[in-house]
PDB file of C-alpha atoms in Angstrom:
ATOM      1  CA  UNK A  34    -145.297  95.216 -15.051  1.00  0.00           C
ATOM      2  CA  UNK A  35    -144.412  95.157 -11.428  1.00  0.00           C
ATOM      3  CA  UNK A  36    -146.589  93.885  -8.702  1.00  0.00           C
ATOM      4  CA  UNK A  37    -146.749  95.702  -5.333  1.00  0.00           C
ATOM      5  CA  UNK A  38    -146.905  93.038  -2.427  1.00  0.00           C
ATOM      6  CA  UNK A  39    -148.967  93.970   0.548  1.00  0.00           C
ATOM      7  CA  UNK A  40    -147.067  94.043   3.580  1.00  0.00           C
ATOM      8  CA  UNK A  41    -148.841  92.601   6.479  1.00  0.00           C
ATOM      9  CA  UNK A  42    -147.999  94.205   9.942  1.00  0.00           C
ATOM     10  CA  UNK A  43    -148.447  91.720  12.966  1.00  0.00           C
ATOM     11  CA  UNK A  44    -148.243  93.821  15.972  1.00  0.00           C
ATOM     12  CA  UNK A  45    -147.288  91.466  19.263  1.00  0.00           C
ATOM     13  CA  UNK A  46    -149.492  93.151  22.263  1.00  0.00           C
ATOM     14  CA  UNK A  47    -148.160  93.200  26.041  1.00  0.00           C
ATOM     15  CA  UNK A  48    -150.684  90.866  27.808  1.00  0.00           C
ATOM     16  CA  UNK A  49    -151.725  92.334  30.713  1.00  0.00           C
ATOM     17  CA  UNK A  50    -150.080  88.977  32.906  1.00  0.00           C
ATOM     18  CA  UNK A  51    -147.020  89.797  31.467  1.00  0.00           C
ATOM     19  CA  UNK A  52    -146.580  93.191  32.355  1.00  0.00           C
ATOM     20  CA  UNK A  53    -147.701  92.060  36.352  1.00  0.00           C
ATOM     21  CA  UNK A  54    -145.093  89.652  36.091  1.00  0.00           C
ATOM     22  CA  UNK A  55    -141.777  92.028  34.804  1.00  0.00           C
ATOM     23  CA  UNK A  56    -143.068  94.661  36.753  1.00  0.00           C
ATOM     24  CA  UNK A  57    -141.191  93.774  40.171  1.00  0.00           C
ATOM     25  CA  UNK A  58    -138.024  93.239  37.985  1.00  0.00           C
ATOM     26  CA  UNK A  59    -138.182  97.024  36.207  1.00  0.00           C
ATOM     27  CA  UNK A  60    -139.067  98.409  39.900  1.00  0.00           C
ATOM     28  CA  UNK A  61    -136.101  96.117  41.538  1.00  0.00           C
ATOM     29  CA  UNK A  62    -133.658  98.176  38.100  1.00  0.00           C
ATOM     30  CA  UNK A  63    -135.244 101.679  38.249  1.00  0.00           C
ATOM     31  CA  UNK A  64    -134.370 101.207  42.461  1.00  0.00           C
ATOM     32  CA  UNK A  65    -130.286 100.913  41.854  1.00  0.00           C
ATOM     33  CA  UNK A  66    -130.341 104.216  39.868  1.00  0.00           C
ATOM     34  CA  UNK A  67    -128.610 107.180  41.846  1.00  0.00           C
ATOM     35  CA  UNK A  68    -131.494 109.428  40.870  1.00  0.00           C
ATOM     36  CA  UNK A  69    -134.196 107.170  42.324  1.00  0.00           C
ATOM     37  CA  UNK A  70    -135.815 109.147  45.289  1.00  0.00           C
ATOM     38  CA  UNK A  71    -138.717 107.093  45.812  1.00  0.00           C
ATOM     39  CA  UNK A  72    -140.140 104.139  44.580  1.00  0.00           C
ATOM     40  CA  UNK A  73    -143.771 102.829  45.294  1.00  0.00           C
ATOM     41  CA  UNK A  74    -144.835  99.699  43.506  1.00  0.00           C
ATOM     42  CA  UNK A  75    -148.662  99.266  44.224  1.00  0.00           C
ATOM     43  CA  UNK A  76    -149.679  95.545  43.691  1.00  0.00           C
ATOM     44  CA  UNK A  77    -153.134  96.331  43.228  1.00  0.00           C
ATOM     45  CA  UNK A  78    -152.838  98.369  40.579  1.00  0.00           C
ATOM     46  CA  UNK A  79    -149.936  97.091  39.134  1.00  0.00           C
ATOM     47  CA  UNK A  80    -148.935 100.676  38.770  1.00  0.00           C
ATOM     48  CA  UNK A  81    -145.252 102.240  39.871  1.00  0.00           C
ATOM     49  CA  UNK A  82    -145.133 106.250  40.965  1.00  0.00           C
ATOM     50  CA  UNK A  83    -141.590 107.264  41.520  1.00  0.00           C
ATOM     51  CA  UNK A  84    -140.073 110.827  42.163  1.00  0.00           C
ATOM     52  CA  UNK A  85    -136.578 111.027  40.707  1.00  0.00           C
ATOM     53  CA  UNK A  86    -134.132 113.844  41.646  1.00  0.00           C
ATOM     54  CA  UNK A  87    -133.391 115.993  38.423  1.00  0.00           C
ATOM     55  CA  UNK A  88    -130.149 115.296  36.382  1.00  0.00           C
ATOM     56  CA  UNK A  89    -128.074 118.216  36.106  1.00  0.00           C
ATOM     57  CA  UNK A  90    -128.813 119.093  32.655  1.00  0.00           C
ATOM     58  CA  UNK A  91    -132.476 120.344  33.446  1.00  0.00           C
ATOM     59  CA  UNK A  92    -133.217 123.724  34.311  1.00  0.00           C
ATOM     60  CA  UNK A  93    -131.742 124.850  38.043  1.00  0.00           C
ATOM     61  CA  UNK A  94    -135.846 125.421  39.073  1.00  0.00           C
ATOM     62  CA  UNK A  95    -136.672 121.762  38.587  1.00  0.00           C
ATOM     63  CA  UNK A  96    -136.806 120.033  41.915  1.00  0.00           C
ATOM     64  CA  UNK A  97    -137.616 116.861  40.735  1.00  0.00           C
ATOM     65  CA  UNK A  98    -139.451 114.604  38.558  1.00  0.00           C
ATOM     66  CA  UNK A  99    -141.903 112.456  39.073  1.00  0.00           C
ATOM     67  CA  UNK A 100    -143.397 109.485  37.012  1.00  0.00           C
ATOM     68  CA  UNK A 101    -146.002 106.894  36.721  1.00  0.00           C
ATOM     69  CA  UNK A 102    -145.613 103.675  35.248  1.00  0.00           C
ATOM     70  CA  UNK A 103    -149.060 102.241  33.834  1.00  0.00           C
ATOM     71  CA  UNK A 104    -150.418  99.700  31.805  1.00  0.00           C
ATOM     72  CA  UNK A 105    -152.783 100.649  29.040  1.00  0.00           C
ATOM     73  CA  UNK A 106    -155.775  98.356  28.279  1.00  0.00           C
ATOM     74  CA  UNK A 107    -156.608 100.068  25.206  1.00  0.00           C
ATOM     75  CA  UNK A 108    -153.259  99.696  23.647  1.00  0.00           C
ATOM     76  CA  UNK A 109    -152.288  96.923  25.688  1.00  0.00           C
ATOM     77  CA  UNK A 110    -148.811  97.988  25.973  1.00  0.00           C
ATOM     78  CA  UNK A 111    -147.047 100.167  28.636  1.00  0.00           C
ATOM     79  CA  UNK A 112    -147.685 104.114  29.612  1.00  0.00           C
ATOM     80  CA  UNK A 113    -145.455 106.216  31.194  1.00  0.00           C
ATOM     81  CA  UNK A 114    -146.749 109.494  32.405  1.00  0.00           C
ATOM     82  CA  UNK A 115    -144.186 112.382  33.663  1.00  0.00           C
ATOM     83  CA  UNK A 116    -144.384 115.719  35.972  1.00  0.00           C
ATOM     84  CA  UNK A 117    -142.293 117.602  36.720  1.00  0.00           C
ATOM     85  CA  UNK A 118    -142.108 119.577  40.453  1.00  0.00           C
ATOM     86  CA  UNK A 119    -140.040 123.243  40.459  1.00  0.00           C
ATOM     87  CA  UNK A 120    -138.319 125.275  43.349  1.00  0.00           C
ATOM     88  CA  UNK A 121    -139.886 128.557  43.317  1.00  0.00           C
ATOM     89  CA  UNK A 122    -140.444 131.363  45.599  1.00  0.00           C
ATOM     90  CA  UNK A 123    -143.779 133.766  46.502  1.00  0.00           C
ATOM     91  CA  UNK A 124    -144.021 136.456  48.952  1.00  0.00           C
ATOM     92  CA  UNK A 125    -140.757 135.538  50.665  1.00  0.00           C
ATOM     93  CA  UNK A 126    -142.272 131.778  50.829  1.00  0.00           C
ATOM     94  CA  UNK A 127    -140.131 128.944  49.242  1.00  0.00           C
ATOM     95  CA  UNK A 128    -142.625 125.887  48.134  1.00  0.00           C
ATOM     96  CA  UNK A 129    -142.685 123.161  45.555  1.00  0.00           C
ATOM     97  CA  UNK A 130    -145.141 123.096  43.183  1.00  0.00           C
ATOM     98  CA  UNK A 131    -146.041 121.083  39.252  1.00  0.00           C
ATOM     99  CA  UNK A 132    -144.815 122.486  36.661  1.00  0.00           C
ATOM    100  CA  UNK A 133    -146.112 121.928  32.765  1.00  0.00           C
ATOM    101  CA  UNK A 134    -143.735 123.782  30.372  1.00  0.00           C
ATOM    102  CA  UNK A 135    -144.685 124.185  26.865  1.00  0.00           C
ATOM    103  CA  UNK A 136    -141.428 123.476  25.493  1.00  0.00           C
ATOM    104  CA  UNK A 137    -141.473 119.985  27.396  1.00  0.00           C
ATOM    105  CA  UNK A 138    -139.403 117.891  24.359  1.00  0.00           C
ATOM    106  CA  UNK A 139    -136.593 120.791  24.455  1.00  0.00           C
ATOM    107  CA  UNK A 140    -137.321 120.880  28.667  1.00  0.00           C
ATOM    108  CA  UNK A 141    -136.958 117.277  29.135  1.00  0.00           C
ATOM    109  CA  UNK A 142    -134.635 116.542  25.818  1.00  0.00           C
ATOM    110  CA  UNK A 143    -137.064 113.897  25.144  1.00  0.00           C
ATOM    111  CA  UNK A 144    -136.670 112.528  21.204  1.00  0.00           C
ATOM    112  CA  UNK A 145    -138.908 113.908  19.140  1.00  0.00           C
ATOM    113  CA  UNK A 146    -139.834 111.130  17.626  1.00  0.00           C
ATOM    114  CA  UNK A 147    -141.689 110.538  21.113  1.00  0.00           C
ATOM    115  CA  UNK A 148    -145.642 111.430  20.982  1.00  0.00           C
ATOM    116  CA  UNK A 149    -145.466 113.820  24.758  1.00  0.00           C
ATOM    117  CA  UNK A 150    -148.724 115.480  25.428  1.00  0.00           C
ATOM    118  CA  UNK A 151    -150.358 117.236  28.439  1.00  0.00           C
ATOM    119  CA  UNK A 152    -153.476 115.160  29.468  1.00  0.00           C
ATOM    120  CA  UNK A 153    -155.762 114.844  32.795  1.00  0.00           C
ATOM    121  CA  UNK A 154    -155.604 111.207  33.747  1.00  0.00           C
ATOM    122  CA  UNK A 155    -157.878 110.088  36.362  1.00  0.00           C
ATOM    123  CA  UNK A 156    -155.813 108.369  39.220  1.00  0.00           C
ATOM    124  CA  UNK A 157    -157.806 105.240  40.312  1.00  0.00           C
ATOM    125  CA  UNK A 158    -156.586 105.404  43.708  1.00  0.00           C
ATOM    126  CA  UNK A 159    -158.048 108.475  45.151  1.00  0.00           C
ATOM    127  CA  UNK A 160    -160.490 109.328  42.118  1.00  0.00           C
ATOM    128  CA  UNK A 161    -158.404 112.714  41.345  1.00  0.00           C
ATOM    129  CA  UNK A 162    -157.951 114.034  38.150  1.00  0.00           C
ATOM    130  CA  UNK A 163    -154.306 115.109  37.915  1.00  0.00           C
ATOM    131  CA  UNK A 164    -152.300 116.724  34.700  1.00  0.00           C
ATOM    132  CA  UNK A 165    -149.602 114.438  33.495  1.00  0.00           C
ATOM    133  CA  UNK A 166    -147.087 114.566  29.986  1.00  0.00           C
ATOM    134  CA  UNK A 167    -148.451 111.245  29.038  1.00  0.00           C
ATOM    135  CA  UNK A 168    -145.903 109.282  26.214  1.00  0.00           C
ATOM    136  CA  UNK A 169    -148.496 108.562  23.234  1.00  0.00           C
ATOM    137  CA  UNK A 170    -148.907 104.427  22.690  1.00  0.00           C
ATOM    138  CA  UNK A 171    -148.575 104.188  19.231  1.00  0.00           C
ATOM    139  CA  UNK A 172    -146.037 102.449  17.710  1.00  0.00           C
ATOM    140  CA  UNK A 173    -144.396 101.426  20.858  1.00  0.00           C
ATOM    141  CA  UNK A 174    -144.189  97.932  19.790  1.00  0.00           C
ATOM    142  CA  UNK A 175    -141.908  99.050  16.673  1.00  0.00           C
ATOM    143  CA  UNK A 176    -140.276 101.249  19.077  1.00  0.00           C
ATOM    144  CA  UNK A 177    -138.750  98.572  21.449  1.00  0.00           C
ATOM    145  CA  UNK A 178    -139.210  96.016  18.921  1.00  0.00           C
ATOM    146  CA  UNK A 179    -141.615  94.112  17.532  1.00  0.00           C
ATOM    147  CA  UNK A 180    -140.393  90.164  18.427  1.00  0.00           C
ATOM    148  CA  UNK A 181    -141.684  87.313  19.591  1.00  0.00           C
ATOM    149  CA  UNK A 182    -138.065  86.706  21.204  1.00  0.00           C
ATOM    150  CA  UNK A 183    -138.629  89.990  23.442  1.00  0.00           C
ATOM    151  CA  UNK A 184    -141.837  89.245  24.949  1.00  0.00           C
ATOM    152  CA  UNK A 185    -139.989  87.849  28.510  1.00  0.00           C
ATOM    153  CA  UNK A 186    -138.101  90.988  28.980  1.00  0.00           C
ATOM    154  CA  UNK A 187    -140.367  93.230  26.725  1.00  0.00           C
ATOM    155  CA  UNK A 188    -141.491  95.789  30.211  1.00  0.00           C
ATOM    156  CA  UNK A 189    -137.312  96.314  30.499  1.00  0.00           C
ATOM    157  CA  UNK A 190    -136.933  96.811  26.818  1.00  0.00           C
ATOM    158  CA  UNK A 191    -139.456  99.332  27.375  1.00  0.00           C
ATOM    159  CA  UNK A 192    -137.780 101.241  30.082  1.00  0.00           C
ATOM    160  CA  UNK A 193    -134.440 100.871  28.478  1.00  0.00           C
ATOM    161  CA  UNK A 194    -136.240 103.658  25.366  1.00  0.00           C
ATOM    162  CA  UNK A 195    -138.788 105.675  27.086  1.00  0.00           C
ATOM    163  CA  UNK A 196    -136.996 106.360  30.610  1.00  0.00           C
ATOM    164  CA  UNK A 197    -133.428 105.541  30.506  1.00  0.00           C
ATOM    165  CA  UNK A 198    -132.611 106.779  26.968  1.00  0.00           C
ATOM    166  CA  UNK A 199    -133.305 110.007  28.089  1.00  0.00           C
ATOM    167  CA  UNK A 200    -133.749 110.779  31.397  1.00  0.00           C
ATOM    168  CA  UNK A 201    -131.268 108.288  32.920  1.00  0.00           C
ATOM    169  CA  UNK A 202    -128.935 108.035  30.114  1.00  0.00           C
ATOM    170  CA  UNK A 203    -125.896 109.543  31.759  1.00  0.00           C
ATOM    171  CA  UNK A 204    -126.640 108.605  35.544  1.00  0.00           C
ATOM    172  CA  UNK A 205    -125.256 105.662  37.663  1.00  0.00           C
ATOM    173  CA  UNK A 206    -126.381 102.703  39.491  1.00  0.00           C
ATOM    174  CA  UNK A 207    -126.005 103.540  43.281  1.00  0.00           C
TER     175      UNK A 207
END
């Protein structure tokens, strides 16, 4: 008769201190890439918004893309959140304006194995609700990897799988 062992699953969390302190660092990275428009690192918050300039393989309409770095307190892990801004044209007027395809995975090429859903979050800055793609929590800590050797560079680790894997994956540094 075999026995079945019960595999215990320790999941190492993101403290909160450690995410303020990498943050700088990621912002100081994500800053070198050529597709970096803007960059805006709010302190109080500890929250990054940046508007990147779409990579060539998106559809022509897409003007840019815009993102917002987060850290969760109920998962206590990183959240990125993602919009993205099209080109379009009304009565003869050209304008800018969000865009939330349904096809967002094939849109973006984002893995499927990435959780990407449409939700209002509320921003805490100017108390607006605003529709982001928000990339689920769960399981990022066996997505980036689960070690207590990565915990110093854990917020870059991060980056490296849900915004450079994809989005910046064939770009370069300026």
């Amino acid at each position: 008769k075999q026995q079945c062992r019960k595999r215990i699953h320790i999941k190492l969390i993101m403290k909160l201190e450690d995410y303020q302190k990498q943050l700088p660092e990621l912002c100081r990275i994500i800053r070198a890439y050529s597709l970096t428009l803007q960059l805006h690192y709010d302190e109080q918050s500890h929250s990054v918004l940046m508007r990147m300039q779409s990579p060539p393989r998106l559809p022509g309409n897409v003007d840019h893309v815009e993102f917002k770095i987060l850290y969760s307190h109920v998962f206590q892990e990183p959240q990125l959140l993602v919009r993205l801004w099209r080109a379009t044209t009304r009565d003869g007027i050209s304008y800018i304006e969000p865009w939330y395809p349904k096809d967002v995975h094939d849109t973006l090429n984002v893995p499927t194995s990435f959780q990407l859903g449409l939700d209002t979050i509320s921003d805490t800055t100017d108390k607006e609700q605003c529709a982001w793609y928000s990339f689920h929590a769960c399981d990022t800590a066996d997505i980036v990897g689960n070690k207590p050797e990565y915990i110093n560079d854990y917020l870059q680790r991060w980056a490296s799988v849900f915004i450079f894997s994809w989005f910046l994956q064939s770009e370069k540094k300026k």
